Amino acid sequence: MTMQSATFNRSQSHDNATIDSSGIEQYSIARSLVLHLLPGVLVVSLYVATAPLAMQWGFPPTLAMMLGTLLILLAFELGHLLWEGKRRNGKWSLEGIVLNRESMPIRQYLIWIPVFVIAAYIVYFLTVPLDMVLIGLLSWLPKWFVLTDVSQLAQYSKSALTITFWVYLTLNGIVFPIIEELYFRGYLMPRLSRFGRGAPVLNHLLFTIYHFWTPYSYGTIFFGVLPLTIAVWWKRNIKIGIITHCALNIIGTLLTFGQVLGS
């Protein structure tokens, strides 16, 4: 079998996907929707199923969400990347699977990362009214589902909160951003490149919706992080996405738990 026929067969085996001018396999809309959104469906389903158990054991539902998210991100997102790497390379490798690996001068990281972090938090404060509207529309959800209500954490013991804090800081601050950026910006976004400048917007819109466990924060997630997604696309550099995503989540974790643990 020739290289050309192998490439053709490989593209046809994935929902009649095509190859763009750069040689990157393009996924169908149906497949893109499934790969973007199914992990979020699994996360929120596991969260809803296990949160009552965590509270029964004296821990915040946040801990259940973290552990459930870890399971899904490892099994589905990272697992899918490794499986695709195995299929393509014959070994457990992300070569040719996770793209957007072009280098960038260190000074640009030092400039742009603080800019994106500050911009995201400015957007966060500007979109608080929108979040409140969404929370009102979602008032039928159980109170424990709304993770922005820090006052709910005060009912738990200091030891339970301390354990939850360190788990949250490690997973949400470091592990999850790395896996999500590899999966969404390094893997899925290039497979939408046929949409040109619309690719990062579409990718980020689906990434926003994927957060089914925080639907009241859709405005903040979309508008606050969209510039970062566009930057990853523009610079073809996933590292700026990973570092900024980690920084945003670490700062958010410290601000959230600092209000409770510091009191």
PDB file of C-alpha atoms in Angstrom:
ATOM      1  CA  MET A   1       0.000   0.000   0.000  1.00  0.00           C
ATOM      2  CA  THR A   2       1.403   3.419  -0.922  1.00  0.00           C
ATOM      3  CA  MET A   3       1.733   6.328   1.483  1.00  0.00           C
ATOM      4  CA  GLN A   4      -1.011   8.205  -0.373  1.00  0.00           C
ATOM      5  CA  SER A   5      -3.474   5.329  -0.200  1.00  0.00           C
ATOM      6  CA  ALA A   6      -2.686   4.762   3.480  1.00  0.00           C
ATOM      7  CA  THR A   7      -3.395   8.401   4.215  1.00  0.00           C
ATOM      8  CA  PHE A   8      -6.625   8.225   2.216  1.00  0.00           C
ATOM      9  CA  ASN A   9      -7.794   5.111   4.026  1.00  0.00           C
ATOM     10  CA  ARG A  10      -6.930   6.558   7.405  1.00  0.00           C
ATOM     11  CA  SER A  11      -8.926   9.719   6.701  1.00  0.00           C
ATOM     12  CA  GLN A  12     -11.879   7.728   5.386  1.00  0.00           C
ATOM     13  CA  SER A  13     -11.912   5.555   8.488  1.00  0.00           C
ATOM     14  CA  HIS A  14     -12.787   8.546  10.663  1.00  0.00           C
ATOM     15  CA  ASP A  15     -16.269   9.664   9.596  1.00  0.00           C
ATOM     16  CA  ASN A  16     -15.058  10.536   6.102  1.00  0.00           C
ATOM     17  CA  ALA A  17     -12.662  13.126   7.539  1.00  0.00           C
ATOM     18  CA  THR A  18     -10.559  15.126   5.099  1.00  0.00           C
ATOM     19  CA  ILE A  19      -6.989  16.395   5.100  1.00  0.00           C
ATOM     20  CA  ASP A  20      -6.277  20.127   5.050  1.00  0.00           C
ATOM     21  CA  SER A  21      -3.531  21.854   3.061  1.00  0.00           C
ATOM     22  CA  SER A  22      -1.084  21.363   5.950  1.00  0.00           C
ATOM     23  CA  GLY A  23      -1.679  17.620   6.043  1.00  0.00           C
ATOM     24  CA  ILE A  24      -3.753  17.762   9.238  1.00  0.00           C
ATOM     25  CA  GLU A  25      -6.704  15.395   9.383  1.00  0.00           C
ATOM     26  CA  GLN A  26      -9.997  17.267   9.656  1.00  0.00           C
ATOM     27  CA  TYR A  27     -12.788  15.766  11.736  1.00  0.00           C
ATOM     28  CA  SER A  28     -16.445  15.885  10.787  1.00  0.00           C
ATOM     29  CA  ILE A  29     -18.735  18.179  12.765  1.00  0.00           C
ATOM     30  CA  ALA A  30     -20.413  15.168  14.359  1.00  0.00           C
ATOM     31  CA  ARG A  31     -17.133  13.686  15.516  1.00  0.00           C
ATOM     32  CA  SER A  32     -15.862  17.052  16.739  1.00  0.00           C
ATOM     33  CA  LEU A  33     -19.021  17.571  18.786  1.00  0.00           C
ATOM     34  CA  VAL A  34     -18.684  14.159  20.414  1.00  0.00           C
ATOM     35  CA  LEU A  35     -14.982  14.578  21.206  1.00  0.00           C
ATOM     36  CA  HIS A  36     -15.489  18.086  22.599  1.00  0.00           C
ATOM     37  CA  LEU A  37     -18.633  17.504  24.642  1.00  0.00           C
ATOM     38  CA  LEU A  38     -18.773  13.856  25.712  1.00  0.00           C
ATOM     39  CA  PRO A  39     -16.025  14.237  28.364  1.00  0.00           C
ATOM     40  CA  GLY A  40     -18.045  17.069  29.927  1.00  0.00           C
ATOM     41  CA  VAL A  41     -21.199  14.955  29.965  1.00  0.00           C
ATOM     42  CA  LEU A  42     -19.277  12.182  31.721  1.00  0.00           C
ATOM     43  CA  VAL A  43     -17.746  14.581  34.257  1.00  0.00           C
ATOM     44  CA  VAL A  44     -21.045  16.200  35.249  1.00  0.00           C
ATOM     45  CA  SER A  45     -22.776  12.812  35.415  1.00  0.00           C
ATOM     46  CA  LEU A  46     -20.126  11.423  37.738  1.00  0.00           C
ATOM     47  CA  TYR A  47     -20.173  14.636  39.784  1.00  0.00           C
ATOM     48  CA  VAL A  48     -23.931  14.484  40.339  1.00  0.00           C
ATOM     49  CA  ALA A  49     -23.697  10.794  41.244  1.00  0.00           C
ATOM     50  CA  THR A  50     -20.861  11.112  43.770  1.00  0.00           C
ATOM     51  CA  ALA A  51     -21.337  14.565  45.349  1.00  0.00           C
ATOM     52  CA  PRO A  52     -24.005  13.369  47.823  1.00  0.00           C
ATOM     53  CA  LEU A  53     -21.657  10.596  48.937  1.00  0.00           C
ATOM     54  CA  ALA A  54     -18.818  13.089  49.525  1.00  0.00           C
ATOM     55  CA  MET A  55     -21.103  15.298  51.611  1.00  0.00           C
ATOM     56  CA  GLN A  56     -22.282  12.276  53.578  1.00  0.00           C
ATOM     57  CA  TRP A  57     -18.645  11.584  54.454  1.00  0.00           C
ATOM     58  CA  GLY A  58     -18.109  15.185  55.572  1.00  0.00           C
ATOM     59  CA  PHE A  59     -16.350  16.553  52.483  1.00  0.00           C
ATOM     60  CA  PRO A  60     -17.408  19.351  50.121  1.00  0.00           C
ATOM     61  CA  PRO A  61     -18.948  18.197  46.812  1.00  0.00           C
ATOM     62  CA  THR A  62     -15.984  19.949  45.195  1.00  0.00           C
ATOM     63  CA  LEU A  63     -13.799  17.007  46.206  1.00  0.00           C
ATOM     64  CA  ALA A  64     -16.114  14.582  44.420  1.00  0.00           C
ATOM     65  CA  MET A  65     -15.964  16.748  41.317  1.00  0.00           C
ATOM     66  CA  MET A  66     -12.162  16.820  41.385  1.00  0.00           C
ATOM     67  CA  LEU A  67     -11.792  13.060  41.724  1.00  0.00           C
ATOM     68  CA  GLY A  68     -14.459  12.374  39.110  1.00  0.00           C
ATOM     69  CA  THR A  69     -12.896  14.852  36.699  1.00  0.00           C
ATOM     70  CA  LEU A  70      -9.495  13.236  37.210  1.00  0.00           C
ATOM     71  CA  LEU A  71     -10.923   9.855  36.253  1.00  0.00           C
ATOM     72  CA  ILE A  72     -12.595  11.164  33.088  1.00  0.00           C
ATOM     73  CA  LEU A  73      -9.674  13.318  31.948  1.00  0.00           C
ATOM     74  CA  LEU A  74      -7.208  10.480  32.395  1.00  0.00           C
ATOM     75  CA  ALA A  75      -9.405   7.786  30.880  1.00  0.00           C
ATOM     76  CA  PHE A  76     -11.092   9.757  28.105  1.00  0.00           C
ATOM     77  CA  GLU A  77      -9.023  12.807  27.154  1.00  0.00           C
ATOM     78  CA  LEU A  78      -5.458  11.688  27.853  1.00  0.00           C
ATOM     79  CA  GLY A  79      -6.408   8.094  27.100  1.00  0.00           C
ATOM     80  CA  HIS A  80      -7.795   9.102  23.709  1.00  0.00           C
ATOM     81  CA  LEU A  81      -4.640  11.046  22.862  1.00  0.00           C
ATOM     82  CA  LEU A  82      -2.418   8.102  23.760  1.00  0.00           C
ATOM     83  CA  TRP A  83      -4.635   5.703  21.832  1.00  0.00           C
ATOM     84  CA  GLU A  84      -4.469   7.901  18.733  1.00  0.00           C
ATOM     85  CA  GLY A  85      -0.702   8.109  19.185  1.00  0.00           C
ATOM     86  CA  LYS A  86      -0.463   4.327  19.417  1.00  0.00           C
ATOM     87  CA  ARG A  87      -2.579   3.941  16.289  1.00  0.00           C
ATOM     88  CA  ARG A  88      -0.519   6.481  14.342  1.00  0.00           C
ATOM     89  CA  ASN A  89       3.000   5.834  15.632  1.00  0.00           C
ATOM     90  CA  GLY A  90       2.857   2.226  16.773  1.00  0.00           C
ATOM     91  CA  LYS A  91       3.782   3.301  20.298  1.00  0.00           C
ATOM     92  CA  TRP A  92       2.379   5.367  23.176  1.00  0.00           C
ATOM     93  CA  SER A  93       3.399   8.738  21.778  1.00  0.00           C
ATOM     94  CA  LEU A  94       1.724  12.108  21.190  1.00  0.00           C
ATOM     95  CA  GLU A  95       3.895  12.829  18.146  1.00  0.00           C
ATOM     96  CA  GLY A  96       1.691  14.024  15.306  1.00  0.00           C
ATOM     97  CA  ILE A  97      -1.351  13.943  17.588  1.00  0.00           C
ATOM     98  CA  VAL A  98      -0.824  16.998  19.793  1.00  0.00           C
ATOM     99  CA  LEU A  99       0.142  19.879  17.519  1.00  0.00           C
ATOM    100  CA  ASN A 100       0.731  23.628  18.017  1.00  0.00           C
ATOM    101  CA  ARG A 101       4.249  23.002  19.297  1.00  0.00           C
ATOM    102  CA  GLU A 102       6.085  25.882  17.651  1.00  0.00           C
ATOM    103  CA  SER A 103       8.627  27.672  19.828  1.00  0.00           C
ATOM    104  CA  MET A 104       8.307  31.227  21.100  1.00  0.00           C
ATOM    105  CA  PRO A 105      10.861  33.607  22.670  1.00  0.00           C
ATOM    106  CA  ILE A 106      10.808  33.622  26.475  1.00  0.00           C
ATOM    107  CA  ARG A 107      10.207  37.382  26.527  1.00  0.00           C
ATOM    108  CA  GLN A 108       6.877  36.822  24.772  1.00  0.00           C
ATOM    109  CA  TYR A 109       5.791  34.430  27.527  1.00  0.00           C
ATOM    110  CA  LEU A 110       6.773  37.043  30.109  1.00  0.00           C
ATOM    111  CA  ILE A 111       4.690  39.653  28.311  1.00  0.00           C
ATOM    112  CA  TRP A 112       1.632  37.745  27.165  1.00  0.00           C
ATOM    113  CA  ILE A 113       0.922  35.434  30.099  1.00  0.00           C
ATOM    114  CA  PRO A 114       0.404  38.306  32.594  1.00  0.00           C
ATOM    115  CA  VAL A 115      -1.680  40.125  29.971  1.00  0.00           C
ATOM    116  CA  PHE A 116      -3.986  37.135  29.486  1.00  0.00           C
ATOM    117  CA  VAL A 117      -4.285  36.506  33.236  1.00  0.00           C
ATOM    118  CA  ILE A 118      -5.156  40.139  33.987  1.00  0.00           C
ATOM    119  CA  ALA A 119      -7.554  40.314  31.036  1.00  0.00           C
ATOM    120  CA  ALA A 120      -9.312  37.127  32.149  1.00  0.00           C
ATOM    121  CA  TYR A 121      -9.897  38.469  35.654  1.00  0.00           C
ATOM    122  CA  ILE A 122     -11.118  41.805  34.324  1.00  0.00           C
ATOM    123  CA  VAL A 123     -13.630  39.891  32.213  1.00  0.00           C
ATOM    124  CA  TYR A 124     -14.513  37.800  35.263  1.00  0.00           C
ATOM    125  CA  PHE A 125     -15.559  40.882  37.232  1.00  0.00           C
ATOM    126  CA  LEU A 126     -17.379  42.350  34.229  1.00  0.00           C
ATOM    127  CA  THR A 127     -19.361  39.152  33.664  1.00  0.00           C
ATOM    128  CA  VAL A 128     -20.452  38.685  37.296  1.00  0.00           C
ATOM    129  CA  PRO A 129     -23.904  40.151  36.468  1.00  0.00           C
ATOM    130  CA  LEU A 130     -24.252  37.637  33.622  1.00  0.00           C
ATOM    131  CA  ASP A 131     -23.245  34.818  35.948  1.00  0.00           C
ATOM    132  CA  MET A 132     -25.877  35.937  38.437  1.00  0.00           C
ATOM    133  CA  VAL A 133     -28.533  35.916  35.716  1.00  0.00           C
ATOM    134  CA  LEU A 134     -27.531  32.389  34.721  1.00  0.00           C
ATOM    135  CA  ILE A 135     -27.564  31.271  38.364  1.00  0.00           C
ATOM    136  CA  GLY A 136     -31.094  32.655  38.619  1.00  0.00           C
ATOM    137  CA  LEU A 137     -32.157  30.751  35.512  1.00  0.00           C
ATOM    138  CA  LEU A 138     -30.603  27.611  36.971  1.00  0.00           C
ATOM    139  CA  SER A 139     -32.189  28.017  40.397  1.00  0.00           C
ATOM    140  CA  TRP A 140     -33.689  24.545  40.051  1.00  0.00           C
ATOM    141  CA  LEU A 141     -30.222  23.043  40.538  1.00  0.00           C
ATOM    142  CA  PRO A 142     -29.296  21.880  44.071  1.00  0.00           C
ATOM    143  CA  LYS A 143     -27.388  24.517  46.051  1.00  0.00           C
ATOM    144  CA  TRP A 144     -24.266  22.368  46.308  1.00  0.00           C
ATOM    145  CA  PHE A 145     -24.004  22.350  42.502  1.00  0.00           C
ATOM    146  CA  VAL A 146     -23.170  26.068  42.416  1.00  0.00           C
ATOM    147  CA  LEU A 147     -19.455  26.050  43.151  1.00  0.00           C
ATOM    148  CA  THR A 148     -19.183  29.850  43.227  1.00  0.00           C
ATOM    149  CA  ASP A 149     -21.052  30.009  46.545  1.00  0.00           C
ATOM    150  CA  VAL A 150     -18.041  30.012  48.869  1.00  0.00           C
ATOM    151  CA  SER A 151     -20.246  30.339  51.956  1.00  0.00           C
ATOM    152  CA  GLN A 152     -21.245  26.691  51.562  1.00  0.00           C
ATOM    153  CA  LEU A 153     -17.692  25.622  52.374  1.00  0.00           C
ATOM    154  CA  ALA A 154     -17.882  27.106  55.879  1.00  0.00           C
ATOM    155  CA  GLN A 155     -19.983  24.189  57.120  1.00  0.00           C
ATOM    156  CA  TYR A 156     -17.159  21.672  56.665  1.00  0.00           C
ATOM    157  CA  SER A 157     -14.346  20.879  59.086  1.00  0.00           C
ATOM    158  CA  LYS A 158     -10.935  22.491  58.743  1.00  0.00           C
ATOM    159  CA  SER A 159      -9.341  19.110  57.996  1.00  0.00           C
ATOM    160  CA  ALA A 160     -11.885  18.334  55.247  1.00  0.00           C
ATOM    161  CA  LEU A 161     -11.330  21.762  53.704  1.00  0.00           C
ATOM    162  CA  THR A 162      -7.543  21.419  53.899  1.00  0.00           C
ATOM    163  CA  ILE A 163      -7.618  18.055  52.118  1.00  0.00           C
ATOM    164  CA  THR A 164      -9.998  19.443  49.501  1.00  0.00           C
ATOM    165  CA  PHE A 165      -7.800  22.509  49.024  1.00  0.00           C
ATOM    166  CA  TRP A 166      -4.636  20.538  48.288  1.00  0.00           C
ATOM    167  CA  VAL A 167      -6.450  18.134  45.980  1.00  0.00           C
ATOM    168  CA  TYR A 168      -8.106  21.060  44.204  1.00  0.00           C
ATOM    169  CA  LEU A 169      -4.856  23.020  43.904  1.00  0.00           C
ATOM    170  CA  THR A 170      -2.943  20.043  42.503  1.00  0.00           C
ATOM    171  CA  LEU A 171      -5.590  18.786  40.105  1.00  0.00           C
ATOM    172  CA  ASN A 172      -7.414  21.937  39.023  1.00  0.00           C
ATOM    173  CA  GLY A 173      -4.286  24.073  39.203  1.00  0.00           C
ATOM    174  CA  ILE A 174      -1.847  21.821  37.358  1.00  0.00           C
ATOM    175  CA  VAL A 175      -3.080  18.430  36.138  1.00  0.00           C
ATOM    176  CA  PHE A 176      -6.395  19.407  34.527  1.00  0.00           C
ATOM    177  CA  PRO A 177      -5.118  22.476  32.621  1.00  0.00           C
ATOM    178  CA  ILE A 178      -2.278  20.448  31.113  1.00  0.00           C
ATOM    179  CA  ILE A 179      -4.552  17.628  29.943  1.00  0.00           C
ATOM    180  CA  GLU A 180      -7.275  19.987  28.703  1.00  0.00           C
ATOM    181  CA  GLU A 181      -4.866  22.165  26.736  1.00  0.00           C
ATOM    182  CA  LEU A 182      -3.232  19.121  25.135  1.00  0.00           C
ATOM    183  CA  TYR A 183      -6.639  17.718  24.248  1.00  0.00           C
ATOM    184  CA  PHE A 184      -8.599  20.826  23.232  1.00  0.00           C
ATOM    185  CA  ARG A 185      -5.930  23.210  21.853  1.00  0.00           C
ATOM    186  CA  GLY A 186      -3.257  20.748  20.783  1.00  0.00           C
ATOM    187  CA  TYR A 187      -5.455  17.977  19.401  1.00  0.00           C
ATOM    188  CA  LEU A 188      -9.021  19.086  18.618  1.00  0.00           C
ATOM    189  CA  MET A 189      -8.450  22.678  17.486  1.00  0.00           C
ATOM    190  CA  PRO A 190      -6.061  21.782  14.628  1.00  0.00           C
ATOM    191  CA  ARG A 191      -8.668  19.258  13.402  1.00  0.00           C
ATOM    192  CA  LEU A 192     -10.980  22.242  12.808  1.00  0.00           C
ATOM    193  CA  SER A 193      -8.416  24.288  10.857  1.00  0.00           C
ATOM    194  CA  ARG A 194     -10.528  24.137   7.685  1.00  0.00           C
ATOM    195  CA  PHE A 195     -12.681  26.838   9.282  1.00  0.00           C
ATOM    196  CA  GLY A 196      -9.749  29.253   9.166  1.00  0.00           C
ATOM    197  CA  ARG A 197     -10.006  32.068  11.712  1.00  0.00           C
ATOM    198  CA  GLY A 198     -13.260  30.579  12.914  1.00  0.00           C
ATOM    199  CA  ALA A 199     -11.464  27.456  14.164  1.00  0.00           C
ATOM    200  CA  PRO A 200     -10.307  28.846  17.551  1.00  0.00           C
ATOM    201  CA  VAL A 201     -13.706  30.478  18.129  1.00  0.00           C
ATOM    202  CA  LEU A 202     -15.580  27.239  17.390  1.00  0.00           C
ATOM    203  CA  ASN A 203     -13.127  25.226  19.463  1.00  0.00           C
ATOM    204  CA  HIS A 204     -13.446  27.611  22.391  1.00  0.00           C
ATOM    205  CA  LEU A 205     -17.241  27.730  22.152  1.00  0.00           C
ATOM    206  CA  LEU A 206     -17.362  23.939  22.427  1.00  0.00           C
ATOM    207  CA  PHE A 207     -14.773  24.031  25.223  1.00  0.00           C
ATOM    208  CA  THR A 208     -17.030  26.456  27.095  1.00  0.00           C
ATOM    209  CA  ILE A 209     -20.113  24.267  26.670  1.00  0.00           C
ATOM    210  CA  TYR A 210     -18.041  21.253  27.759  1.00  0.00           C
ATOM    211  CA  HIS A 211     -18.046  22.741  31.268  1.00  0.00           C
ATOM    212  CA  PHE A 212     -21.499  21.334  32.020  1.00  0.00           C
ATOM    213  CA  TRP A 213     -20.671  21.334  35.740  1.00  0.00           C
ATOM    214  CA  THR A 214     -20.387  25.157  35.777  1.00  0.00           C
ATOM    215  CA  PRO A 215     -23.049  26.346  33.278  1.00  0.00           C
ATOM    216  CA  TYR A 216     -23.516  29.566  35.260  1.00  0.00           C
ATOM    217  CA  SER A 217     -19.944  30.559  34.316  1.00  0.00           C
ATOM    218  CA  TYR A 218     -20.323  30.164  30.556  1.00  0.00           C
ATOM    219  CA  GLY A 219     -20.001  33.909  29.957  1.00  0.00           C
ATOM    220  CA  THR A 220     -16.840  34.181  32.019  1.00  0.00           C
ATOM    221  CA  ILE A 221     -15.242  31.127  30.435  1.00  0.00           C
ATOM    222  CA  PHE A 222     -16.066  32.136  26.868  1.00  0.00           C
ATOM    223  CA  PHE A 223     -15.156  35.821  26.949  1.00  0.00           C
ATOM    224  CA  GLY A 224     -12.374  35.550  29.524  1.00  0.00           C
ATOM    225  CA  VAL A 225     -10.371  32.784  27.876  1.00  0.00           C
ATOM    226  CA  LEU A 226     -11.177  33.333  24.176  1.00  0.00           C
ATOM    227  CA  PRO A 227      -8.171  35.672  23.649  1.00  0.00           C
ATOM    228  CA  LEU A 228      -5.885  32.944  25.000  1.00  0.00           C
ATOM    229  CA  THR A 229      -7.336  30.348  22.632  1.00  0.00           C
ATOM    230  CA  ILE A 230      -6.837  32.705  19.702  1.00  0.00           C
ATOM    231  CA  ALA A 231      -3.241  33.307  20.834  1.00  0.00           C
ATOM    232  CA  VAL A 232      -2.517  29.563  20.889  1.00  0.00           C
ATOM    233  CA  TRP A 233      -3.930  29.349  17.359  1.00  0.00           C
ATOM    234  CA  TRP A 234      -2.056  32.419  16.138  1.00  0.00           C
ATOM    235  CA  LYS A 235       1.299  31.499  17.687  1.00  0.00           C
ATOM    236  CA  ARG A 236       0.842  27.739  17.088  1.00  0.00           C
ATOM    237  CA  ASN A 237       2.157  27.420  20.635  1.00  0.00           C
ATOM    238  CA  ILE A 238       0.355  25.287  23.197  1.00  0.00           C
ATOM    239  CA  LYS A 239       2.739  26.144  26.032  1.00  0.00           C
ATOM    240  CA  ILE A 240       1.317  29.630  26.426  1.00  0.00           C
ATOM    241  CA  GLY A 241      -2.112  28.052  26.808  1.00  0.00           C
ATOM    242  CA  ILE A 242      -0.931  25.532  29.395  1.00  0.00           C
ATOM    243  CA  ILE A 243       0.988  28.033  31.530  1.00  0.00           C
ATOM    244  CA  THR A 244      -1.756  30.673  31.464  1.00  0.00           C
ATOM    245  CA  HIS A 245      -4.494  28.101  32.155  1.00  0.00           C
ATOM    246  CA  CYS A 246      -2.516  26.810  35.150  1.00  0.00           C
ATOM    247  CA  ALA A 247      -1.915  30.345  36.420  1.00  0.00           C
ATOM    248  CA  LEU A 248      -5.600  31.264  36.169  1.00  0.00           C
ATOM    249  CA  ASN A 249      -6.728  28.144  38.002  1.00  0.00           C
ATOM    250  CA  ILE A 250      -4.079  28.399  40.721  1.00  0.00           C
ATOM    251  CA  ILE A 251      -4.954  32.035  41.418  1.00  0.00           C
ATOM    252  CA  GLY A 252      -8.656  31.179  41.444  1.00  0.00           C
ATOM    253  CA  THR A 253      -8.070  28.313  43.878  1.00  0.00           C
ATOM    254  CA  LEU A 254      -6.029  30.471  46.256  1.00  0.00           C
ATOM    255  CA  LEU A 255      -8.629  33.241  46.203  1.00  0.00           C
ATOM    256  CA  THR A 256     -11.533  30.839  46.763  1.00  0.00           C
ATOM    257  CA  PHE A 257     -10.103  28.725  49.559  1.00  0.00           C
ATOM    258  CA  GLY A 258      -8.260  31.665  51.098  1.00  0.00           C
ATOM    259  CA  GLN A 259     -11.614  33.193  52.015  1.00  0.00           C
ATOM    260  CA  VAL A 260     -12.523  30.092  54.038  1.00  0.00           C
ATOM    261  CA  LEU A 261      -9.243  28.692  55.356  1.00  0.00           C
ATOM    262  CA  GLY A 262      -8.034  32.155  56.299  1.00  0.00           C
ATOM    263  CA  SER A 263     -11.085  32.943  58.400  1.00  0.00           C
TER     264      SER A 263
END
